[in-house]
Coordinates of C-alpha atoms and ligand atoms in Angstrom, one line a residue:
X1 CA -123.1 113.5 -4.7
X2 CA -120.4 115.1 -2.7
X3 CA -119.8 118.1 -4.9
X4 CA -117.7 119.7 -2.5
X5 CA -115.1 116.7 -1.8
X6 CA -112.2 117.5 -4.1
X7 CA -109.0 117.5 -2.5
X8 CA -105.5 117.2 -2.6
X9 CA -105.4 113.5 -1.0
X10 CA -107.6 111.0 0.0
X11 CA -107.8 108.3 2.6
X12 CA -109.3 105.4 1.2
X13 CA -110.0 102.5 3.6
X14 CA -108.8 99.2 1.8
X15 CA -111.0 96.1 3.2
X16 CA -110.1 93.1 0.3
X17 CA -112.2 90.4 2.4
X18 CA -111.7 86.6 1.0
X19 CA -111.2 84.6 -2.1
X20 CA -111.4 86.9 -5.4
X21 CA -111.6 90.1 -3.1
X22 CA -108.2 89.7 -2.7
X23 CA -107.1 89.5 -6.3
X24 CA -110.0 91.9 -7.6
X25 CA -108.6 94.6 -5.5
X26 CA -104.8 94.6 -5.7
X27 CA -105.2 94.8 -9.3
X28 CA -107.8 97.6 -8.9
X29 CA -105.3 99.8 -6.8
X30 CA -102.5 99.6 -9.2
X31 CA -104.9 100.6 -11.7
X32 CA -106.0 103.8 -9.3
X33 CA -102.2 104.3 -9.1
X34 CA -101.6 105.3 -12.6
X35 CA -104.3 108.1 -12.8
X36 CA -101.8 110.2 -10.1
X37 CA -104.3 111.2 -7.9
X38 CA -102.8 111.0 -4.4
X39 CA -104.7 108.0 -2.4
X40 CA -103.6 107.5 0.9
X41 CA -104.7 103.4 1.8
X42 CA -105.0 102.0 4.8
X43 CA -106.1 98.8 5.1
X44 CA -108.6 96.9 7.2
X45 CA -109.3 92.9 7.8
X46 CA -113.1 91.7 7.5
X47 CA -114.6 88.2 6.4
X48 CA -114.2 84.9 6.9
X49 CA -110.5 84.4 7.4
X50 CA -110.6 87.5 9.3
X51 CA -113.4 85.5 11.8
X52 CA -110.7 82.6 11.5
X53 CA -107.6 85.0 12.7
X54 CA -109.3 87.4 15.1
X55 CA -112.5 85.8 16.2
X56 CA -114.8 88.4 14.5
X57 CA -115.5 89.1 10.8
X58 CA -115.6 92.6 11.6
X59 CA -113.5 93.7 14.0
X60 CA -114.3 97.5 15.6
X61 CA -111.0 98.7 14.1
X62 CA -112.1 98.4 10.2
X63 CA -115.4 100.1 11.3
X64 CA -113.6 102.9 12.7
X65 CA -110.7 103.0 9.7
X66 CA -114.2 103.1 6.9
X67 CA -115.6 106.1 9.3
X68 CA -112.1 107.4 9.3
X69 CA -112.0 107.7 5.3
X70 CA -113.3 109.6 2.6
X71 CA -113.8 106.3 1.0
X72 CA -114.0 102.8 1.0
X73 CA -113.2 100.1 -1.5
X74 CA -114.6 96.8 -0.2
X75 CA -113.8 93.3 -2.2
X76 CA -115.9 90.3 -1.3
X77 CA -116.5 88.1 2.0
X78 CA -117.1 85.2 1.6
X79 CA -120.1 83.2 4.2
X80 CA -119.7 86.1 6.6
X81 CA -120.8 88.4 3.9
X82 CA -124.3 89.4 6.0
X83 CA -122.1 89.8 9.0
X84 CA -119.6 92.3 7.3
X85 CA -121.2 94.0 4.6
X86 CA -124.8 94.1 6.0
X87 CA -123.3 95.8 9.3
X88 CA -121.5 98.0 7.8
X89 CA -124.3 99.1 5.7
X90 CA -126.4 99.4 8.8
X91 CA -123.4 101.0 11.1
X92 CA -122.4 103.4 8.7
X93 CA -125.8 104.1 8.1
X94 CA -125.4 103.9 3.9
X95 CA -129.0 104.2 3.1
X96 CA -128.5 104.5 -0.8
X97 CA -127.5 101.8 -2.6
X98 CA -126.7 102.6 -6.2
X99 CA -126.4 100.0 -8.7
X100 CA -125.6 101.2 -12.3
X101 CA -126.8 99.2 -15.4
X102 CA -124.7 99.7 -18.4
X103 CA -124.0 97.3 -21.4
X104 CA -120.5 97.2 -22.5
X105 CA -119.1 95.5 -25.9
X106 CA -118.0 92.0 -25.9
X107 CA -119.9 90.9 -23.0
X108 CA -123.5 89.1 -22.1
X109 CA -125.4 92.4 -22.4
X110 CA -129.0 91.5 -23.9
X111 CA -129.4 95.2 -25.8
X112 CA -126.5 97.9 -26.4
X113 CA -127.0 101.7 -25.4
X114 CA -128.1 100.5 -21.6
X115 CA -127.0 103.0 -19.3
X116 CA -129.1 103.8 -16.4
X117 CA -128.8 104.0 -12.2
X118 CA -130.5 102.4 -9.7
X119 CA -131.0 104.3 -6.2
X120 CA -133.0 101.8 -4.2
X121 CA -133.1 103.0 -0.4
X122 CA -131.2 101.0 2.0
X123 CA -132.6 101.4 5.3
X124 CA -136.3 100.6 5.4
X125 CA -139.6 99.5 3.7
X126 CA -139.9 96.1 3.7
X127 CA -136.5 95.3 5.1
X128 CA -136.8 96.2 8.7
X129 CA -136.2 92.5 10.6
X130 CA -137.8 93.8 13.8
X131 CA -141.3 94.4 12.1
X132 CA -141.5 90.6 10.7
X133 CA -143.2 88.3 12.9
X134 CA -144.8 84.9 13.3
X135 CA -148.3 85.3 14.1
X136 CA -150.5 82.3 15.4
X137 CA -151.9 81.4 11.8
X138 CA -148.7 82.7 9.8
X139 CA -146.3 85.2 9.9
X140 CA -146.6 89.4 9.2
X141 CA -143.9 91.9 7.9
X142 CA -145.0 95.3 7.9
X143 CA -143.6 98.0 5.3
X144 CA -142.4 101.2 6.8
X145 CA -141.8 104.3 5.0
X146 CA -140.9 107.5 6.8
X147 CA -140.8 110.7 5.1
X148 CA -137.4 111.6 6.1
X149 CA -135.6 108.6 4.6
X150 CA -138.0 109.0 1.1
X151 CA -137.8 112.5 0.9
X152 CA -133.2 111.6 1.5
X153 CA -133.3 108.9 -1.4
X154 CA -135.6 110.8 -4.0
X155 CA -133.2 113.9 -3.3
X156 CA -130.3 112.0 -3.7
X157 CA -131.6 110.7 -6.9
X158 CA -132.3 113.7 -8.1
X159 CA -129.2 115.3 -7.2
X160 CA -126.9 112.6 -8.7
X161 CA -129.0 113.3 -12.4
X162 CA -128.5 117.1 -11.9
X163 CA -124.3 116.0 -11.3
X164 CA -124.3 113.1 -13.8
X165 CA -125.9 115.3 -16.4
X166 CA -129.3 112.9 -16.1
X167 CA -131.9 114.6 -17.9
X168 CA -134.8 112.2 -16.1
X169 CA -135.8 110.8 -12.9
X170 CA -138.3 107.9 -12.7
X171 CA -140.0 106.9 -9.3
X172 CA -140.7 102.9 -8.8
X173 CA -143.9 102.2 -7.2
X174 CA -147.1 100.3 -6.5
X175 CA -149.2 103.4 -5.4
X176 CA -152.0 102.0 -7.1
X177 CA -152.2 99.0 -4.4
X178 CA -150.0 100.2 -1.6
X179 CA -152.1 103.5 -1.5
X180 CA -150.1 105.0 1.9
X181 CA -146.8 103.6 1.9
X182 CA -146.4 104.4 -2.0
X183 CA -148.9 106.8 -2.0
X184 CA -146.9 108.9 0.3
X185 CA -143.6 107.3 -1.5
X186 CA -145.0 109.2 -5.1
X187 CA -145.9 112.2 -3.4
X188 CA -142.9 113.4 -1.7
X189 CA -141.1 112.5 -5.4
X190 CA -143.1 115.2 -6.9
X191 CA -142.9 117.7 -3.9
X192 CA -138.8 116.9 -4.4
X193 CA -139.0 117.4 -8.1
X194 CA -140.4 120.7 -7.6
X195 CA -136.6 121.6 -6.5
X196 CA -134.8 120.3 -10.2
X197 CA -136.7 122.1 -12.1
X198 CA -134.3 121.1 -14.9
X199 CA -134.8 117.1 -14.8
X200 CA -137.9 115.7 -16.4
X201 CA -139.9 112.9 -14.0
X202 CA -141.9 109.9 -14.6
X203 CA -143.6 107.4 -12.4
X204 CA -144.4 103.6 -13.3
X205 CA -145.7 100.9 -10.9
X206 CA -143.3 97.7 -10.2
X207 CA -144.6 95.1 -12.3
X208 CA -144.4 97.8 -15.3
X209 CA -141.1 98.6 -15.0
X210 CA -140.1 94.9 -14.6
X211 CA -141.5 94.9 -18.3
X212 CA -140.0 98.1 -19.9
X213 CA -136.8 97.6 -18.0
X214 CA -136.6 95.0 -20.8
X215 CA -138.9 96.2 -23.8
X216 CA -137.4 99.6 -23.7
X217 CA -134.6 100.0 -21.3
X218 CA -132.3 102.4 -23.1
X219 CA -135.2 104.8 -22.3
X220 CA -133.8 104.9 -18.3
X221 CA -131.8 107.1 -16.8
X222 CA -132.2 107.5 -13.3
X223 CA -134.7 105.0 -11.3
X224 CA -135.2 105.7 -7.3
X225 CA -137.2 103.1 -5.5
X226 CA -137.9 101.7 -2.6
X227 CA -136.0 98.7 -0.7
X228 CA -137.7 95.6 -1.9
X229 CA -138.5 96.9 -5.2
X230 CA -134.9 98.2 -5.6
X231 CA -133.5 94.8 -4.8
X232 CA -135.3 92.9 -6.9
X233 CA -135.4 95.7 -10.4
X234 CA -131.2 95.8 -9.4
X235 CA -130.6 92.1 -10.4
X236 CA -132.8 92.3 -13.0
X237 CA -130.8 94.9 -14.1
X238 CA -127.7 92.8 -13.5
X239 CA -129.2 90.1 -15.8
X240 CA -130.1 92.9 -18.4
X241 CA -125.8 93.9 -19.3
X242 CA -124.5 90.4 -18.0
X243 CA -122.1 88.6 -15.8
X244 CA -121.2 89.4 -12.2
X245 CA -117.7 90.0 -13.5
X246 CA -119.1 93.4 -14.5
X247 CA -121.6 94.9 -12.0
X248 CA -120.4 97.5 -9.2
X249 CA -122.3 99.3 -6.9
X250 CA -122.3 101.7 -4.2
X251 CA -123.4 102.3 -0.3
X252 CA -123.9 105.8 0.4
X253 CA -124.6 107.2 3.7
X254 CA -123.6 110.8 5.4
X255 CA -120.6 109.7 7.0
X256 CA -119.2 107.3 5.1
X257 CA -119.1 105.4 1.4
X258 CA -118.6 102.1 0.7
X259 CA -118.0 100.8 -3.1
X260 CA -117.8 96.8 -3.7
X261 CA -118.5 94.6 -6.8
X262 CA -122.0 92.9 -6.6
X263 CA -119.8 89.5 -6.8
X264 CA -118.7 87.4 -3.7
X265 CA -115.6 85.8 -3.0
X266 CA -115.9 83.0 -5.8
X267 CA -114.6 80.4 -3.8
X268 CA -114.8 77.9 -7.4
X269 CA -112.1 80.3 -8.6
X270 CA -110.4 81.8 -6.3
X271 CA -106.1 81.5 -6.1
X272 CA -106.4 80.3 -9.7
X273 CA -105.3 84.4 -10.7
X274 CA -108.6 84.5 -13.5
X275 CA -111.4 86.6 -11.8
X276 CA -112.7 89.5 -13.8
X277 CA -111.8 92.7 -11.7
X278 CA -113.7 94.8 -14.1
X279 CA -116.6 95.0 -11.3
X280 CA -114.1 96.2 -8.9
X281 CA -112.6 98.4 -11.3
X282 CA -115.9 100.2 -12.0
X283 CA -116.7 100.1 -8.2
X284 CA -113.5 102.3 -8.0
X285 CA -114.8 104.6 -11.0
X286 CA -118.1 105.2 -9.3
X287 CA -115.4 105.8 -6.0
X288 CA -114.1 108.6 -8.4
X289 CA -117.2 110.0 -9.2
X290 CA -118.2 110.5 -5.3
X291 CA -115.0 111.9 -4.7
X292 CA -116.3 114.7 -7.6
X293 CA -112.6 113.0 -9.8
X294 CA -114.8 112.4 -12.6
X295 CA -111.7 113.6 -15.0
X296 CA -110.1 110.5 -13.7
X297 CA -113.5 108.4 -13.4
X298 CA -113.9 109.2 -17.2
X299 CA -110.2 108.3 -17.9
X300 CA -110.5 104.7 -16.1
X301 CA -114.3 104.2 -17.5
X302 CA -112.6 104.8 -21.4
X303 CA -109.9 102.6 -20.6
X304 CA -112.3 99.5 -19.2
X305 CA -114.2 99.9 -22.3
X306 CA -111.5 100.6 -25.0
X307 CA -110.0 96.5 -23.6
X308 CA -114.1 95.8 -23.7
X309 CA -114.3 96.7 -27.4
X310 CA -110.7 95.6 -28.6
X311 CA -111.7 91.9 -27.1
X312 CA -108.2 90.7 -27.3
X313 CA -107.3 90.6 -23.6
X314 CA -110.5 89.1 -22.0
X315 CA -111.1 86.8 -18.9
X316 CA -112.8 83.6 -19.1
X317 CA -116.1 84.7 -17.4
X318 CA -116.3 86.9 -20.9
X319 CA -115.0 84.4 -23.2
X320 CA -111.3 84.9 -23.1
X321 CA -107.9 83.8 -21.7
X322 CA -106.3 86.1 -20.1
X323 CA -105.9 86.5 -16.5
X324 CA -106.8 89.0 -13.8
X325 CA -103.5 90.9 -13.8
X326 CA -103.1 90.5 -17.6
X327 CA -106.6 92.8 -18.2
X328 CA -105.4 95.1 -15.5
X329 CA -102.0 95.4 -17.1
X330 CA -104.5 96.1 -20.4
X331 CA -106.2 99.0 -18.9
X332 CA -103.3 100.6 -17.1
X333 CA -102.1 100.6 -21.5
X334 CA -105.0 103.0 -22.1
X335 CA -105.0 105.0 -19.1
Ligands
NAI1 P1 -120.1 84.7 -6.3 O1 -120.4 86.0 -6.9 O2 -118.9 84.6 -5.5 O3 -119.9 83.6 -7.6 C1 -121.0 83.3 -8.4 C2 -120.4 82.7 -9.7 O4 -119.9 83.8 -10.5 C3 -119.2 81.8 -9.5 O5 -119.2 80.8 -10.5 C4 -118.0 82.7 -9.7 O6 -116.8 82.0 -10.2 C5 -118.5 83.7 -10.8 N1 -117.9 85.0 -10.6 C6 -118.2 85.9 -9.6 N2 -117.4 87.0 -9.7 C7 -116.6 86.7 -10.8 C8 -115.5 87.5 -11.4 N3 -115.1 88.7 -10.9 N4 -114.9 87.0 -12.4 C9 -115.2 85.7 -12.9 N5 -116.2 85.0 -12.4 C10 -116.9 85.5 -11.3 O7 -121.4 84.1 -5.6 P2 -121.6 82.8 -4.7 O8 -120.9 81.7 -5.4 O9 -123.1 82.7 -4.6 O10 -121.0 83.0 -3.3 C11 -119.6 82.7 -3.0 C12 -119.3 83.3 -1.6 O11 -119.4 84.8 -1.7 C13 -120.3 83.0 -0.5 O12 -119.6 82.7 0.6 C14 -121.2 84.2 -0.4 O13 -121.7 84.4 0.9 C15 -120.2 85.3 -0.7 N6 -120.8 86.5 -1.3 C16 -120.4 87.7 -0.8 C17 -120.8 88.9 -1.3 C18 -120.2 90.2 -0.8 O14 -119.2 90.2 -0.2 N7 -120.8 91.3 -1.1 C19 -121.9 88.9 -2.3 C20 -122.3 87.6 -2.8 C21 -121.8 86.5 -2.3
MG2 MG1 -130.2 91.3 -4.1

């Protein structure tokens, strides 16, 4: 995390995308209005009625305006999601991805007391389209893992427990099978360790933690992994606490931030005024945190889960009426 990145004002780059993006976010901002931090937005066009209007889904100016900022807040596209979100991932060079998986009252969550973060690296392992191939009786990906971008995402991990008052880091693996890639992948987790002398470490292989992440998953705190691995443990965390309406997540790279809901743009629901922008919301209070306002990111989180508990101003997604700007109203009560 960015300890250093408190300031007076921030420019945050504004990109609402299509469908729900739209409505997600405009409530989310009034929201960030009433904590008076000074947010300077500017905003930026990307997705599909973007590619409609201009011809591209992401047009060189929104790339520059995210570079430009100390933050971005990102809604949904909509079928140009891979062109917009994917490339700016890959231009801004985010390689963590950091999915949290918490259970809030009055919601889908399987258990209560979840609350845990996913760091999956976001720039290699399996994920590198170049190295798959058709061969002449099949096809071949190959797995690359450099020490650079491991030894970046387990310090990173690391570092956000030692901010976030984490007392544990676990490393995700399959050392046991993938004896270099995740052999080297385990190792540089205990030569990093070696630094946080404070923060306790475990290892597990992938197919165990598929398990514990639902026989014992209040026992998480922090989980780094690589990029496959990560994808796939992140949705299973996403099924653990419930509903798309509720999961954020954050692209972290040196030069730039991005924070979006896991959602798209909900095209079944979208105009109709009824999406959930608590995934937003929280994408803004993990936009907080990285901006080292964690007063404010506690503020926002209390008042998210205060309307969570009271369950009389719910969305339909969680089993209620009320509509997007009615919840967001609710919060902006409690801030
Ligand atoms: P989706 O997340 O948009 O919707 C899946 C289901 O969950 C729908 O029934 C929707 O109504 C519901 N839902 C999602 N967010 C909700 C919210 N905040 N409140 C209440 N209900 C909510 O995923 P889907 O349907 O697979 O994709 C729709 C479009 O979104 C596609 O064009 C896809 O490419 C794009 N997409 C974009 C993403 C991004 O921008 N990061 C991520 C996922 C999909
Ligand atoms: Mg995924």
């Amino acid at each position: 995390m960015n300890t250093s990145k408190t300031k007076d004002s921030y420019k945050i780059a504004v990109v609402p995308g299509d469908g729900i993006g739209k409505e997600v976010m405009k409530v989310t901002l009034e929201v960030l209005d009433a904590l008076d931090i000074d947010f300077e937005y500017v905003y930026g066009d990307a997705g599909d009625e973007c590619l409609e209007k201009n011809g591209t889904a992401l047009p060189g100016e929104t790339l520059d305006m995210i570079r430009d900022a100390d933050a971005c807040l990102f809604g949904a596209a909509g079928e140009t999601a891979a062109d917009v979100i994917v490339k700016i991932r890959q231009e801004m060079k985010m390689f963590a991805n950091l999915r949290p998986v918490k259970s809030y009252p009055n919601t889908n969550s399987l258990f209560e007391n979840i609350d845990f973060m996913i760091v999956r690296e976001n720039t290699e392992g399996m994920y590198i389209a170049d190295e798959e191939k058709y061969t002449d009786n099949g096809a071949v990906a190959r797995r690359i893992i450099t020490k650079e971008a491991e030894k970046r995402i387990i310090d990173y991990a690391f570092n956000y427990a030692k901010e976030n008052g984490k007392s544990k880091v676990t490393a995700v693996h399959k050392a046991n099978v993938l004896k270099k890639t995740d052999g080297l992948f385990k190792e540089i987790f205990y030569e990093v360790a070696e630094s946080y002398p404070d923060i306790a470490t475990e290892d597990f292989y992938v197919d165990a933690t598929a398990m514990y992440l639902i026989t014992q998953p209040e026992s998480f705190e922090v989980i780094v992994t690589t990029n496959l691995f990560g994808d796939i443990l992140s949705d299973e965390g996403a099924g653990l606490v419930g509903g798309l309406g509720l999961i954020p997540s954050a692209n972290i790279g040196r030069d730039g931030a991005l924070f979006e809901p896991v959602h798209g743009s909900a095209p079944d629901i979208a105009g109709k005024g009824i999406a959930n922008p608590i995934a937003m919301m929280l994408s803004a209070v993990m936009m907080l945190r990285y901006l080292s306002e964690n007063e404010a990111a506690d503020r926002l989180d209390a008042a998210i889960l205060k309307v969570l508990s009271d369950a009389e101003v719910l969305t339909g997604d969680l089993g209620g009426s009320a509509t997007t700007q009615e919840l967001a109203d609710e919060v902006k009560k409690y801030l």
